[in-house]
JSON list of C-alpha atoms in Angstrom, two decimals:
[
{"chain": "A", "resi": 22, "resn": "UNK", "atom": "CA", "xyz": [132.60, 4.72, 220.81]},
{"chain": "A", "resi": 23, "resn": "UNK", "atom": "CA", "xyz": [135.86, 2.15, 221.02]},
{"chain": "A", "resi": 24, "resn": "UNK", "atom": "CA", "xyz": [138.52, 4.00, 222.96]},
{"chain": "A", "resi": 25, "resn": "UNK", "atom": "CA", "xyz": [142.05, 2.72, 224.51]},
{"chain": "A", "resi": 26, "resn": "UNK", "atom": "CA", "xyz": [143.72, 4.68, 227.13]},
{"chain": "A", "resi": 27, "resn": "UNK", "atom": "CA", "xyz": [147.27, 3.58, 227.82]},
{"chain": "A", "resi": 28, "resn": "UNK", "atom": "CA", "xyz": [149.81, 4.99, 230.11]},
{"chain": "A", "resi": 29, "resn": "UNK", "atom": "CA", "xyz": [151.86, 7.60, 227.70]},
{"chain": "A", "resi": 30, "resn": "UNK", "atom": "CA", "xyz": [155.21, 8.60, 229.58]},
{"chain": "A", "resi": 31, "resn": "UNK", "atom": "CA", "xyz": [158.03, 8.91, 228.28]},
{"chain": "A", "resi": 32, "resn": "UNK", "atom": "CA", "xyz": [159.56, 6.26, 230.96]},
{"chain": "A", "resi": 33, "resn": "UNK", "atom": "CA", "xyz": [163.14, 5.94, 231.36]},
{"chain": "A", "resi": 34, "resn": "UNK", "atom": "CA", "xyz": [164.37, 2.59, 233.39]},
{"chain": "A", "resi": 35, "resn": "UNK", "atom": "CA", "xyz": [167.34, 0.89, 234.42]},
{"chain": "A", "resi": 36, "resn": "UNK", "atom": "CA", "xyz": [167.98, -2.57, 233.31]},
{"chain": "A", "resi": 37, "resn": "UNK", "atom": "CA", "xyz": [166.56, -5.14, 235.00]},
{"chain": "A", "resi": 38, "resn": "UNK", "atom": "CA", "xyz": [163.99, -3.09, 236.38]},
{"chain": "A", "resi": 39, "resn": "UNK", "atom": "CA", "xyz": [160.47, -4.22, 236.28]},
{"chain": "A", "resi": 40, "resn": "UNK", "atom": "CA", "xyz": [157.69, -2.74, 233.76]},
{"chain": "A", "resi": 41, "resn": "UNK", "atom": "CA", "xyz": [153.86, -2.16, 233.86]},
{"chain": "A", "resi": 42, "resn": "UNK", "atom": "CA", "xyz": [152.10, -0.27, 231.46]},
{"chain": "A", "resi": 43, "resn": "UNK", "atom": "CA", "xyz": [148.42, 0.06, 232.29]},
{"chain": "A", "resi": 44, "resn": "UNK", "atom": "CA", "xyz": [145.82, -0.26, 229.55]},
{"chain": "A", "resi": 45, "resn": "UNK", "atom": "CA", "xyz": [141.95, 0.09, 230.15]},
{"chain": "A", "resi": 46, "resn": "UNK", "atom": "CA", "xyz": [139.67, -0.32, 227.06]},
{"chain": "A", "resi": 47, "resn": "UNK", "atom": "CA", "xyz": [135.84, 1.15, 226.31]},
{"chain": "A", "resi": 48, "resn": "UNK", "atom": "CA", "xyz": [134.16, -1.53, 224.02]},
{"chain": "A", "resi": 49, "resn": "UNK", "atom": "CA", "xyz": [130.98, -2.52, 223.34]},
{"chain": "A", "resi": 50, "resn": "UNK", "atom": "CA", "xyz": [131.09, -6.62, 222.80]},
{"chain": "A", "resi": 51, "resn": "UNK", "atom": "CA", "xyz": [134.15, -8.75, 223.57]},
{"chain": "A", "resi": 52, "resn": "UNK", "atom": "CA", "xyz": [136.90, -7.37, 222.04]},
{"chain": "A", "resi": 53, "resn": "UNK", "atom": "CA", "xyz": [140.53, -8.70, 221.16]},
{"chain": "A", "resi": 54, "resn": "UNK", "atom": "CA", "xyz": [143.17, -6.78, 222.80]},
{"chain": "A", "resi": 55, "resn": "UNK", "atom": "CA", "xyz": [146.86, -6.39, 221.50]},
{"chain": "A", "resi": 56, "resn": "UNK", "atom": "CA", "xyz": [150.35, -4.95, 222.48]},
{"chain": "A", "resi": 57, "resn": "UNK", "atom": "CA", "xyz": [151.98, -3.72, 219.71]},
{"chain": "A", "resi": 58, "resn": "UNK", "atom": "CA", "xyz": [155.51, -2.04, 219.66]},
{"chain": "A", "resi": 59, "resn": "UNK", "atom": "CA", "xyz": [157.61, -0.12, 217.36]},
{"chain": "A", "resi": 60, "resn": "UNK", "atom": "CA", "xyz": [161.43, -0.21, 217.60]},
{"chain": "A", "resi": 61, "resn": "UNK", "atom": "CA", "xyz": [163.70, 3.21, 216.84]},
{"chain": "A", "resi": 62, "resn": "UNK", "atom": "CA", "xyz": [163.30, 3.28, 212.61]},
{"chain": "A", "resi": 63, "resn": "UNK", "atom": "CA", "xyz": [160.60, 0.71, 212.34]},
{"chain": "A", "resi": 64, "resn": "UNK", "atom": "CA", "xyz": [156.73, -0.14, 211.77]},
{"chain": "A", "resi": 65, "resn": "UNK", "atom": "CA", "xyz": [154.36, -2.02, 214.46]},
{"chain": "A", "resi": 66, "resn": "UNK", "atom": "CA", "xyz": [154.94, -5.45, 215.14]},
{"chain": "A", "resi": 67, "resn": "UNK", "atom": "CA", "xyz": [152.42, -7.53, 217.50]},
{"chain": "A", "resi": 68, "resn": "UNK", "atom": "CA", "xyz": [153.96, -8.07, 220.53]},
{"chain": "A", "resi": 69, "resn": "UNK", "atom": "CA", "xyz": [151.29, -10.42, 222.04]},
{"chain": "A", "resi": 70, "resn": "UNK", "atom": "CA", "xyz": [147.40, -10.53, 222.05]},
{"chain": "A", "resi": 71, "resn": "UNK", "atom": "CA", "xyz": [144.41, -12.02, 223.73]},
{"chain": "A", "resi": 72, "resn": "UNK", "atom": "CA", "xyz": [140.95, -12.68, 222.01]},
{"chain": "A", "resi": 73, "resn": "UNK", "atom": "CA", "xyz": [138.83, -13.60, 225.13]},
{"chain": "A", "resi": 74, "resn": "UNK", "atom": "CA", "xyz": [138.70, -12.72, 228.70]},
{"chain": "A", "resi": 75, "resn": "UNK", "atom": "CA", "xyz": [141.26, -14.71, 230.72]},
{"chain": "A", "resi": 76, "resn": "UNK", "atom": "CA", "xyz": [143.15, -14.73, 228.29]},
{"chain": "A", "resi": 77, "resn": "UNK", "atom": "CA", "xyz": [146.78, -14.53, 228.70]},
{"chain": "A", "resi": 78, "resn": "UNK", "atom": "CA", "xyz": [149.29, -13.31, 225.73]},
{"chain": "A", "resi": 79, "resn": "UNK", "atom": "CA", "xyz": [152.91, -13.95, 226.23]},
{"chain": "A", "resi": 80, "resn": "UNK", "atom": "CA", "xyz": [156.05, -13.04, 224.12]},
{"chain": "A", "resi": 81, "resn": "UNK", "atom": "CA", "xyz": [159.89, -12.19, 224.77]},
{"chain": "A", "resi": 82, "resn": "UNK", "atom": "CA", "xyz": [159.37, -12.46, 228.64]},
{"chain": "A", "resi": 83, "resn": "UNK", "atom": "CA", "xyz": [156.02, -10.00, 227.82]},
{"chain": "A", "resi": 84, "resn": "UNK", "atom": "CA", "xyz": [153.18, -10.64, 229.68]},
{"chain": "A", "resi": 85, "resn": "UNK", "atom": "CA", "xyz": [149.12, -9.53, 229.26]},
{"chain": "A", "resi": 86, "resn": "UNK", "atom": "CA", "xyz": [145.98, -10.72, 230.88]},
{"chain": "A", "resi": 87, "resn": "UNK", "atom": "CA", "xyz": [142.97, -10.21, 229.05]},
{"chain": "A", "resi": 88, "resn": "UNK", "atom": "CA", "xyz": [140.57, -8.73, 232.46]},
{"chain": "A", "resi": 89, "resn": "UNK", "atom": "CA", "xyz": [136.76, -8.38, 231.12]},
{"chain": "A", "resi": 90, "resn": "UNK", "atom": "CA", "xyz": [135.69, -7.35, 234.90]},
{"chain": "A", "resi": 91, "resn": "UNK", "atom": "CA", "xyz": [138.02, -4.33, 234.67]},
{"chain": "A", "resi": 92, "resn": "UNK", "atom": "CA", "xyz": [138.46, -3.70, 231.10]},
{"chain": "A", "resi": 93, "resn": "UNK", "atom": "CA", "xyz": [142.37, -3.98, 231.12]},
{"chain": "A", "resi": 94, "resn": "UNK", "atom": "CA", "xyz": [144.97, -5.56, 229.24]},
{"chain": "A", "resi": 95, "resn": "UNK", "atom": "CA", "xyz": [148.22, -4.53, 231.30]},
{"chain": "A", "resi": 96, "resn": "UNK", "atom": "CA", "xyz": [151.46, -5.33, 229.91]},
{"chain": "A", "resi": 97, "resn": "UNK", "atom": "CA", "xyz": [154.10, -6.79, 231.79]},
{"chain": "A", "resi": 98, "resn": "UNK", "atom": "CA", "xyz": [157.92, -7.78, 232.07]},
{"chain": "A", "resi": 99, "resn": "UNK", "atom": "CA", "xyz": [159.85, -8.90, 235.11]},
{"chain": "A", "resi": 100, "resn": "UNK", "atom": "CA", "xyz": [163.23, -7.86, 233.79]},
{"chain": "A", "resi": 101, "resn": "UNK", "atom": "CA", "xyz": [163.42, -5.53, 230.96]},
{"chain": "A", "resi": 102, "resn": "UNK", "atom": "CA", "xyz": [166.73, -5.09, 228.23]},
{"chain": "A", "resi": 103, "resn": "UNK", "atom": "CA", "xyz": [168.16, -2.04, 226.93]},
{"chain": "A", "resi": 104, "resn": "UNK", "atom": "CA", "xyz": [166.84, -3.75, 224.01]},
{"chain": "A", "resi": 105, "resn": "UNK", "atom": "CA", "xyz": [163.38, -3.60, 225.29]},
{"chain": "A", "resi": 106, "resn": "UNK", "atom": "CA", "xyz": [163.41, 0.36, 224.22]},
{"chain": "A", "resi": 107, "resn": "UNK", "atom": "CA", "xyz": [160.53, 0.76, 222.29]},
{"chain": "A", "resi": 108, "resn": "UNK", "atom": "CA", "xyz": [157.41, 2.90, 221.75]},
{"chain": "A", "resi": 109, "resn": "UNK", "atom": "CA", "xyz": [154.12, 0.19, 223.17]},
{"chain": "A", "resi": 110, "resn": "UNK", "atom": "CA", "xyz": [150.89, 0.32, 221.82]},
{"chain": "A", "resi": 111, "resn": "UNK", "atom": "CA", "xyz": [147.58, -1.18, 222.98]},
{"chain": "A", "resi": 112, "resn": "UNK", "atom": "CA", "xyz": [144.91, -1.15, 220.96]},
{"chain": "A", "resi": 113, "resn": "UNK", "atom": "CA", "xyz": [141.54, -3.46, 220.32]},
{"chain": "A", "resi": 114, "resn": "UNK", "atom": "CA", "xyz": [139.46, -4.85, 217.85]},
{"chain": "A", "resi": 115, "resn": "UNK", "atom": "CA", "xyz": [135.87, -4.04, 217.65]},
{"chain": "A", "resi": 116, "resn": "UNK", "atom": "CA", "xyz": [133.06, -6.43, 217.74]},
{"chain": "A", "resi": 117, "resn": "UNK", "atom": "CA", "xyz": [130.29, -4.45, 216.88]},
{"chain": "A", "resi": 118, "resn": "UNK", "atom": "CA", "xyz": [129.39, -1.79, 214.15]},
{"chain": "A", "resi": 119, "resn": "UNK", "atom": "CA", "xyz": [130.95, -3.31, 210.75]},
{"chain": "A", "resi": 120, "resn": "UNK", "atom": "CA", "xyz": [134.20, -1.78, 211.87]},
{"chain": "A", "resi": 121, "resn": "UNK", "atom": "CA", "xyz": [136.87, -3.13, 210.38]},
{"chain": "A", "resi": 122, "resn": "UNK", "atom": "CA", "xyz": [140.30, -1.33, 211.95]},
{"chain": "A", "resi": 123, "resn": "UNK", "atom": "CA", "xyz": [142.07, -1.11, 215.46]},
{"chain": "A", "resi": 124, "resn": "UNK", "atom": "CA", "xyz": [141.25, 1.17, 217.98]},
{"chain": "A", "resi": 125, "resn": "UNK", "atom": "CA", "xyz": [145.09, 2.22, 219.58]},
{"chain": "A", "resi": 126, "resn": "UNK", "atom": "CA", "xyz": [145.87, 4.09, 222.36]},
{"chain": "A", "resi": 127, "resn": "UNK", "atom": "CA", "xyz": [147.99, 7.18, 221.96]},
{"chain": "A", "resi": 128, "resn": "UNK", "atom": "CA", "xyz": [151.47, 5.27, 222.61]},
{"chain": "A", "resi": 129, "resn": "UNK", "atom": "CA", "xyz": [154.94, 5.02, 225.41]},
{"chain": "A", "resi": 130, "resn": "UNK", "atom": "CA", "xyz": [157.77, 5.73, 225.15]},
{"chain": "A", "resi": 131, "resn": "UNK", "atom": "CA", "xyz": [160.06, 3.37, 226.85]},
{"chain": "A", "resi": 132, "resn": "UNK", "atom": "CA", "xyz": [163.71, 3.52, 227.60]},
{"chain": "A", "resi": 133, "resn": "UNK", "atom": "CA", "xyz": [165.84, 1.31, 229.24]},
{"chain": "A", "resi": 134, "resn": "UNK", "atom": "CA", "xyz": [169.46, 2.11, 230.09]},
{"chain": "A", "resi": 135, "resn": "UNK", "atom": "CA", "xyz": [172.09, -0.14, 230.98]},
{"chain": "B", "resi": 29, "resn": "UNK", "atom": "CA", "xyz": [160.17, -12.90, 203.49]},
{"chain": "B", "resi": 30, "resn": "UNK", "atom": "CA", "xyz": [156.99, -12.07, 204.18]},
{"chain": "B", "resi": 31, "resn": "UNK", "atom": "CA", "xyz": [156.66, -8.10, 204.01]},
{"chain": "B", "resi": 32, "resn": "UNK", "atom": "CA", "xyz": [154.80, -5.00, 203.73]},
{"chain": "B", "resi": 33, "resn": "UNK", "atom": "CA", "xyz": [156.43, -2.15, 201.79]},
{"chain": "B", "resi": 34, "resn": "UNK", "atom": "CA", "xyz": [156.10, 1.11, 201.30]},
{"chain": "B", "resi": 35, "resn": "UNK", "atom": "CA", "xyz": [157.75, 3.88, 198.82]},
{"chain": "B", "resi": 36, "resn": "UNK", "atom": "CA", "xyz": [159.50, 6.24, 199.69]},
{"chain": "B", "resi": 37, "resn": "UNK", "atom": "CA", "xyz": [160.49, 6.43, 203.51]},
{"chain": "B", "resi": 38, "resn": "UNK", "atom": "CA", "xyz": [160.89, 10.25, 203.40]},
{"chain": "B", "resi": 39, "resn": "UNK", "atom": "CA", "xyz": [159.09, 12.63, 201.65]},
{"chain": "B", "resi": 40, "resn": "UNK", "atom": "CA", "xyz": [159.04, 16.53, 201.55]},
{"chain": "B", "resi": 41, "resn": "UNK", "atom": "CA", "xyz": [156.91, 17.91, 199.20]},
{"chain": "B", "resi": 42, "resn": "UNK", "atom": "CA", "xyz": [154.98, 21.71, 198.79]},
{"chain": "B", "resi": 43, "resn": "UNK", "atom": "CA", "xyz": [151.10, 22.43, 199.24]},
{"chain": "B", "resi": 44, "resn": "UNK", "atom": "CA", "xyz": [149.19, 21.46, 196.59]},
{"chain": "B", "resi": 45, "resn": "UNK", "atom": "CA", "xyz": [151.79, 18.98, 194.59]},
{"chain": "B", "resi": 46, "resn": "UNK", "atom": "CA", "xyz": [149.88, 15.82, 194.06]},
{"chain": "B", "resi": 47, "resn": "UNK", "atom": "CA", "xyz": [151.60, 12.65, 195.67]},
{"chain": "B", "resi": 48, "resn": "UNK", "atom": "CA", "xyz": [151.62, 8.57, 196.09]},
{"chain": "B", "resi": 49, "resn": "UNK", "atom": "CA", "xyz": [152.70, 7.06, 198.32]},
{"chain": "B", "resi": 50, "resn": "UNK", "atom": "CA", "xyz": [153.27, 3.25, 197.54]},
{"chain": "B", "resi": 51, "resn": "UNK", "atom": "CA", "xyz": [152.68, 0.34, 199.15]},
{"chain": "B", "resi": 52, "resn": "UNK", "atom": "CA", "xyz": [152.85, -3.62, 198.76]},
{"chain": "B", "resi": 53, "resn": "UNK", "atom": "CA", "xyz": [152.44, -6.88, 200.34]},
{"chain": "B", "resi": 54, "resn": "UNK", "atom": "CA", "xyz": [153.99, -10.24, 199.23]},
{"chain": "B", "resi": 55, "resn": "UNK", "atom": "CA", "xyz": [151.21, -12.46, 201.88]},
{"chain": "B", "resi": 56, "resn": "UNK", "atom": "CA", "xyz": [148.43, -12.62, 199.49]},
{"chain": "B", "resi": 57, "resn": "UNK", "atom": "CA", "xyz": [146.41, -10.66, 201.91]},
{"chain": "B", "resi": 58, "resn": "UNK", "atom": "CA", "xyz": [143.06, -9.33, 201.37]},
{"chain": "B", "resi": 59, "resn": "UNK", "atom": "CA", "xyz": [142.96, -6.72, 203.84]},
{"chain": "B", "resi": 60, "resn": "UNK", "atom": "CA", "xyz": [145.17, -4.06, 203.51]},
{"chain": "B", "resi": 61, "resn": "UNK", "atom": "CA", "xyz": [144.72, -0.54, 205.56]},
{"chain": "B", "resi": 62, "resn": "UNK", "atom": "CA", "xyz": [146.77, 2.87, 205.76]},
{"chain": "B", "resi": 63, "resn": "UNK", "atom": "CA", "xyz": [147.08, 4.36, 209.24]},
{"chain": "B", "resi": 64, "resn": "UNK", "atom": "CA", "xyz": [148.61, 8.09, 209.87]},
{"chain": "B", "resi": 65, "resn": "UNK", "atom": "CA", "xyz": [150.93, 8.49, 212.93]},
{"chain": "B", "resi": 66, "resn": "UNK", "atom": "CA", "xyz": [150.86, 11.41, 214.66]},
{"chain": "B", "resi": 67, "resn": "UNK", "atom": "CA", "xyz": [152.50, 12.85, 218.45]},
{"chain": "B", "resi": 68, "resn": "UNK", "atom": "CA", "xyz": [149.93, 12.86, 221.40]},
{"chain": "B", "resi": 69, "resn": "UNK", "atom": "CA", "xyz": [147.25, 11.20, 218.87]},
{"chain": "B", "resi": 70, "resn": "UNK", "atom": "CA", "xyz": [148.73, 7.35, 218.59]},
{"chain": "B", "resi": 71, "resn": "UNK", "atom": "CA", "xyz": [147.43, 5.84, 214.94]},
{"chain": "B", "resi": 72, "resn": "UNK", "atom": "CA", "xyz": [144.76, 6.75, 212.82]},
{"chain": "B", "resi": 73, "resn": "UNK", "atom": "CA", "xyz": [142.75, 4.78, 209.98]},
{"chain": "B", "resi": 74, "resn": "UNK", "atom": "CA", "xyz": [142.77, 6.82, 207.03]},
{"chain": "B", "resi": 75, "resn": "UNK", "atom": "CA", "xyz": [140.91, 3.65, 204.82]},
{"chain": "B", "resi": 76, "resn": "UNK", "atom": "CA", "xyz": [140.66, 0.24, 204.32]},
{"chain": "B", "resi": 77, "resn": "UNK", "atom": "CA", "xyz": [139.98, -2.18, 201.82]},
{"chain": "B", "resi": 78, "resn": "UNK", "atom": "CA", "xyz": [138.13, -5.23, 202.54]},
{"chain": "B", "resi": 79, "resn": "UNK", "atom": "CA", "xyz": [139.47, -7.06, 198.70]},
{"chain": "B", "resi": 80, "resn": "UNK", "atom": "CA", "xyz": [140.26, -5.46, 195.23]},
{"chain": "B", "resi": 81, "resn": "UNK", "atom": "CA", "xyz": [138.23, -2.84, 194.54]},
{"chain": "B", "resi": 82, "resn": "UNK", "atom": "CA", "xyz": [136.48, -2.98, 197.85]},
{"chain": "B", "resi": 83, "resn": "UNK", "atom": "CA", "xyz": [137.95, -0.09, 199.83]},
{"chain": "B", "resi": 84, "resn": "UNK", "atom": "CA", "xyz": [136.20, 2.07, 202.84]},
{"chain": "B", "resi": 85, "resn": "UNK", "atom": "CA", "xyz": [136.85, 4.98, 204.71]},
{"chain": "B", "resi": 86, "resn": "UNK", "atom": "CA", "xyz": [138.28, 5.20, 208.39]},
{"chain": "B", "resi": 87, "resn": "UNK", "atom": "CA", "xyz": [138.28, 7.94, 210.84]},
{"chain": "B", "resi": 88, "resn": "UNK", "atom": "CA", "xyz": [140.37, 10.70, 208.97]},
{"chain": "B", "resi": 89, "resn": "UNK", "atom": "CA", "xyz": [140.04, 10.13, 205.10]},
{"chain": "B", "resi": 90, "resn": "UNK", "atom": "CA", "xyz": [139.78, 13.97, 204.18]},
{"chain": "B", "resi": 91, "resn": "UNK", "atom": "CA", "xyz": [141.96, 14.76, 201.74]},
{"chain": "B", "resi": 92, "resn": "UNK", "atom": "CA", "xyz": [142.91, 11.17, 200.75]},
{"chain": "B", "resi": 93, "resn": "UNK", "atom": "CA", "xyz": [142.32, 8.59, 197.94]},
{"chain": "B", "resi": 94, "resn": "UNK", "atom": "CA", "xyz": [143.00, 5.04, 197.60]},
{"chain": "B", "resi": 95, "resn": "UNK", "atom": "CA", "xyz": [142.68, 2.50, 194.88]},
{"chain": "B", "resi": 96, "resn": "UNK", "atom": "CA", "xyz": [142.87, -1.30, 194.87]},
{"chain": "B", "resi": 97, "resn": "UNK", "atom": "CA", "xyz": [143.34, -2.97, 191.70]},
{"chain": "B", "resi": 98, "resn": "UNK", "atom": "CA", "xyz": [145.43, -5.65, 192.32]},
{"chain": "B", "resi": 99, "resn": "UNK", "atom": "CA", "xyz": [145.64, -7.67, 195.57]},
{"chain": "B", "resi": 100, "resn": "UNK", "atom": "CA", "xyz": [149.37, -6.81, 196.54]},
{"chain": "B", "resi": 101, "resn": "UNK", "atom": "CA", "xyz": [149.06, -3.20, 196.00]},
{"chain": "B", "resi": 102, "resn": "UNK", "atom": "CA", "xyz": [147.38, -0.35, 197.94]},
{"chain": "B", "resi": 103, "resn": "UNK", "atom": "CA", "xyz": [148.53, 3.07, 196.97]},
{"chain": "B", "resi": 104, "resn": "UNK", "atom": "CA", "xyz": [147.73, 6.13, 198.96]},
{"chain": "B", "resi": 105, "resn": "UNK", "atom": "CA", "xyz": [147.39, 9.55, 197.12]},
{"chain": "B", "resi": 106, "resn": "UNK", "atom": "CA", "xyz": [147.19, 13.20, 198.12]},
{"chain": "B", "resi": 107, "resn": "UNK", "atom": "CA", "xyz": [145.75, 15.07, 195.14]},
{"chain": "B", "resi": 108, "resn": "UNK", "atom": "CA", "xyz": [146.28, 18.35, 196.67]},
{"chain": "B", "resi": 109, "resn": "UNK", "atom": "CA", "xyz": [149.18, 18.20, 199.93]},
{"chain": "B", "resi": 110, "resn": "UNK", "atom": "CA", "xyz": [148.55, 20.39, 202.96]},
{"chain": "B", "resi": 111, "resn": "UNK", "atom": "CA", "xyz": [150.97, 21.15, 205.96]},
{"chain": "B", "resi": 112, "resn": "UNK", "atom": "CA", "xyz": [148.15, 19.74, 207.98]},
{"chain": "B", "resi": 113, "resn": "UNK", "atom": "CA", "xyz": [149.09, 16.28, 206.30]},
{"chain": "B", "resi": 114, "resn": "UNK", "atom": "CA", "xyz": [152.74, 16.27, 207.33]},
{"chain": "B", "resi": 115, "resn": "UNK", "atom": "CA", "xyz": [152.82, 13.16, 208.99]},
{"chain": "B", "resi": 116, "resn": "UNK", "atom": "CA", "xyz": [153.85, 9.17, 209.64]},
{"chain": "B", "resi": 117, "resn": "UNK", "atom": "CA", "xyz": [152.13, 7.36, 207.44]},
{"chain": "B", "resi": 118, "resn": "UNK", "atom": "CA", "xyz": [151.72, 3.03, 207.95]},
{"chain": "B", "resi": 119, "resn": "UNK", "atom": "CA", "xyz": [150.47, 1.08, 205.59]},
{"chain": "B", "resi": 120, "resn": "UNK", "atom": "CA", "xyz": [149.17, -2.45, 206.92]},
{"chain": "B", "resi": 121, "resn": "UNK", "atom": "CA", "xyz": [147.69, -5.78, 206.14]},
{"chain": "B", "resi": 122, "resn": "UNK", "atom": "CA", "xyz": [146.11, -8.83, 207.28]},
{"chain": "B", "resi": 123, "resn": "UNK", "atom": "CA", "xyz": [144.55, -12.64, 205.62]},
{"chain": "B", "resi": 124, "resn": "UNK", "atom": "CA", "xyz": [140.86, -11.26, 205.74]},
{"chain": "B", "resi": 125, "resn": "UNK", "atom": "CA", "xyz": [140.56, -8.40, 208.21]},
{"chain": "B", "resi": 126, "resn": "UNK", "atom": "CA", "xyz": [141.00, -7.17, 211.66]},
{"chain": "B", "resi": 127, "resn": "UNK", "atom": "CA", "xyz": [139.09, -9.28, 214.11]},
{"chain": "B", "resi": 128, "resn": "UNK", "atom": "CA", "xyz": [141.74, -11.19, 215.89]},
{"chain": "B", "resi": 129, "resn": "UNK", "atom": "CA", "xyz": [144.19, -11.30, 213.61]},
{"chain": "B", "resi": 130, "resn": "UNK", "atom": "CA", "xyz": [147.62, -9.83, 213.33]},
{"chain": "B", "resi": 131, "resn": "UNK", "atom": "CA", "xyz": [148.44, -6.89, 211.47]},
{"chain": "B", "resi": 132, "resn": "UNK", "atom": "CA", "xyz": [151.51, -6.58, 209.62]},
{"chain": "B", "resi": 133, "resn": "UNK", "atom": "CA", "xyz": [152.53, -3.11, 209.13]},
{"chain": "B", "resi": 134, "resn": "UNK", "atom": "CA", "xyz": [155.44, -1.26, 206.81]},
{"chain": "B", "resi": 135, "resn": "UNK", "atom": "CA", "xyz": [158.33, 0.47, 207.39]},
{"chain": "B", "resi": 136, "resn": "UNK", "atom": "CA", "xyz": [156.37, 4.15, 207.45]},
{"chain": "B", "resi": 137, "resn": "UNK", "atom": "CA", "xyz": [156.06, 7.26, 205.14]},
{"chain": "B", "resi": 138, "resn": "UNK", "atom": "CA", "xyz": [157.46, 10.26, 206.93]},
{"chain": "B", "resi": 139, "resn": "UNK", "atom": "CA", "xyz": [155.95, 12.75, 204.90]},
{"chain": "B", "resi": 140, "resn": "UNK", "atom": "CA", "xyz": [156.12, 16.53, 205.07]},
{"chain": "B", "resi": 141, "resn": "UNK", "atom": "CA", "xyz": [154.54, 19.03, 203.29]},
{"chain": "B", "resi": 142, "resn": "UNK", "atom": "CA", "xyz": [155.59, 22.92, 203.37]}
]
């Protein structure tokens, strides 16, 4: 079936430093991919998505490229805040099957000290 | 302001004491969906519902109901609580479905049961 694996940490970083958190996605179709994240106290937001390959989501200095020929959706940042500490999601859509929720992956744990 | 919102935040109840958990959007959206967080296992669909009184089940509905009856509301209830349900709990909802559309999730449930 639909599966997400994501990087899970916990990662601790300095500010400033640079992120990648590695996605790769099992899907039959052509998915869309998302980033979500969830702030200290608070529900999912979307962070950024992509709905075909090539694709390229971008938010808050958050970057993802939607890669079909390796199945990833990577998220990115040049320069991360203390604000930045989250807990990141990606997850996908399903094409296929009637299926009507999103796939996640299991979750990281980021912190970023000042 | 557009929300999703759930009642209460923080529950403790005992095995077997029938519960709802509440939960209400102000978007007029169709498709509304509770998730169950838990660590090491990211999010969960419990159920779905496509419209009012259209619901369906998702990947861990034992032990759950839902009802729709109006479009803003999509309450979650545990007719008979066990430990094994002590969890986060999201409630979430969309215009029409999942596809490639954004999700807008609540606050969360934290729920335990003794």
């Amino acid at each position: 079936g639909d599966s997400v694996t994501q990087m899970e940490g916990p990662v601790t970083l300095s500010e400033e430093a640079c992120l990648t958190i590695n996605c790769t996605y099992t899907a039959t179709g052509y998915p869309s991919l998302f980033w979500y994240v969830q702030y200290p106290g608070e529900g999912l937001q979307l962070l950024l998505k992509a709905t075909k390959a090539d694709d390229k989501g971008s938010n808050k200095g958050f970057e993802a490229t939607y890669r079909k020929e390796t199945t990833s959706f990577h998220l990115e940042k040049g320069s991360v805040q203390v604000s930045d500490s989250a807990v990141y999601f990606c997850a996908l859509s399903p094409t296929q099957g009637g299926s009507e929720k999103l796939v996640f992956g299991k979750g990281m744990k980021l912190t970023v000290n000042p | 302001e557009a929300q999703v919102t759930q009642n209460p935040r923080y529950l403790i109840t005992v095995t077997g004491k029938k519960l709802t958990v509440t939960c209400s959007q102000n978007m007029n959206h169709e498709y509304m969906s509770w998730y169950r967080q838990d660590p090491g296992l990211g999010l969960r669909q419990i159920y779905y519902s496509m419209n009012v009184e259209v619901t369906d089940k998702g990947d861990v509905p034992e032990g759950y109901k839902v009802s729709r009856k109006e479009k803003r509301n999509f309450p979650l209830i545990l007719e008979s609580p066990s430990p094994n349900q002590t969890s986060l709990y999201f409630c979430a909802s969309s215009l029409y479905g999942v596809g490639e559309e954004t999700q807008y999730f609540g606050p969360g449930t934290r729920l335990l049961v003794l």
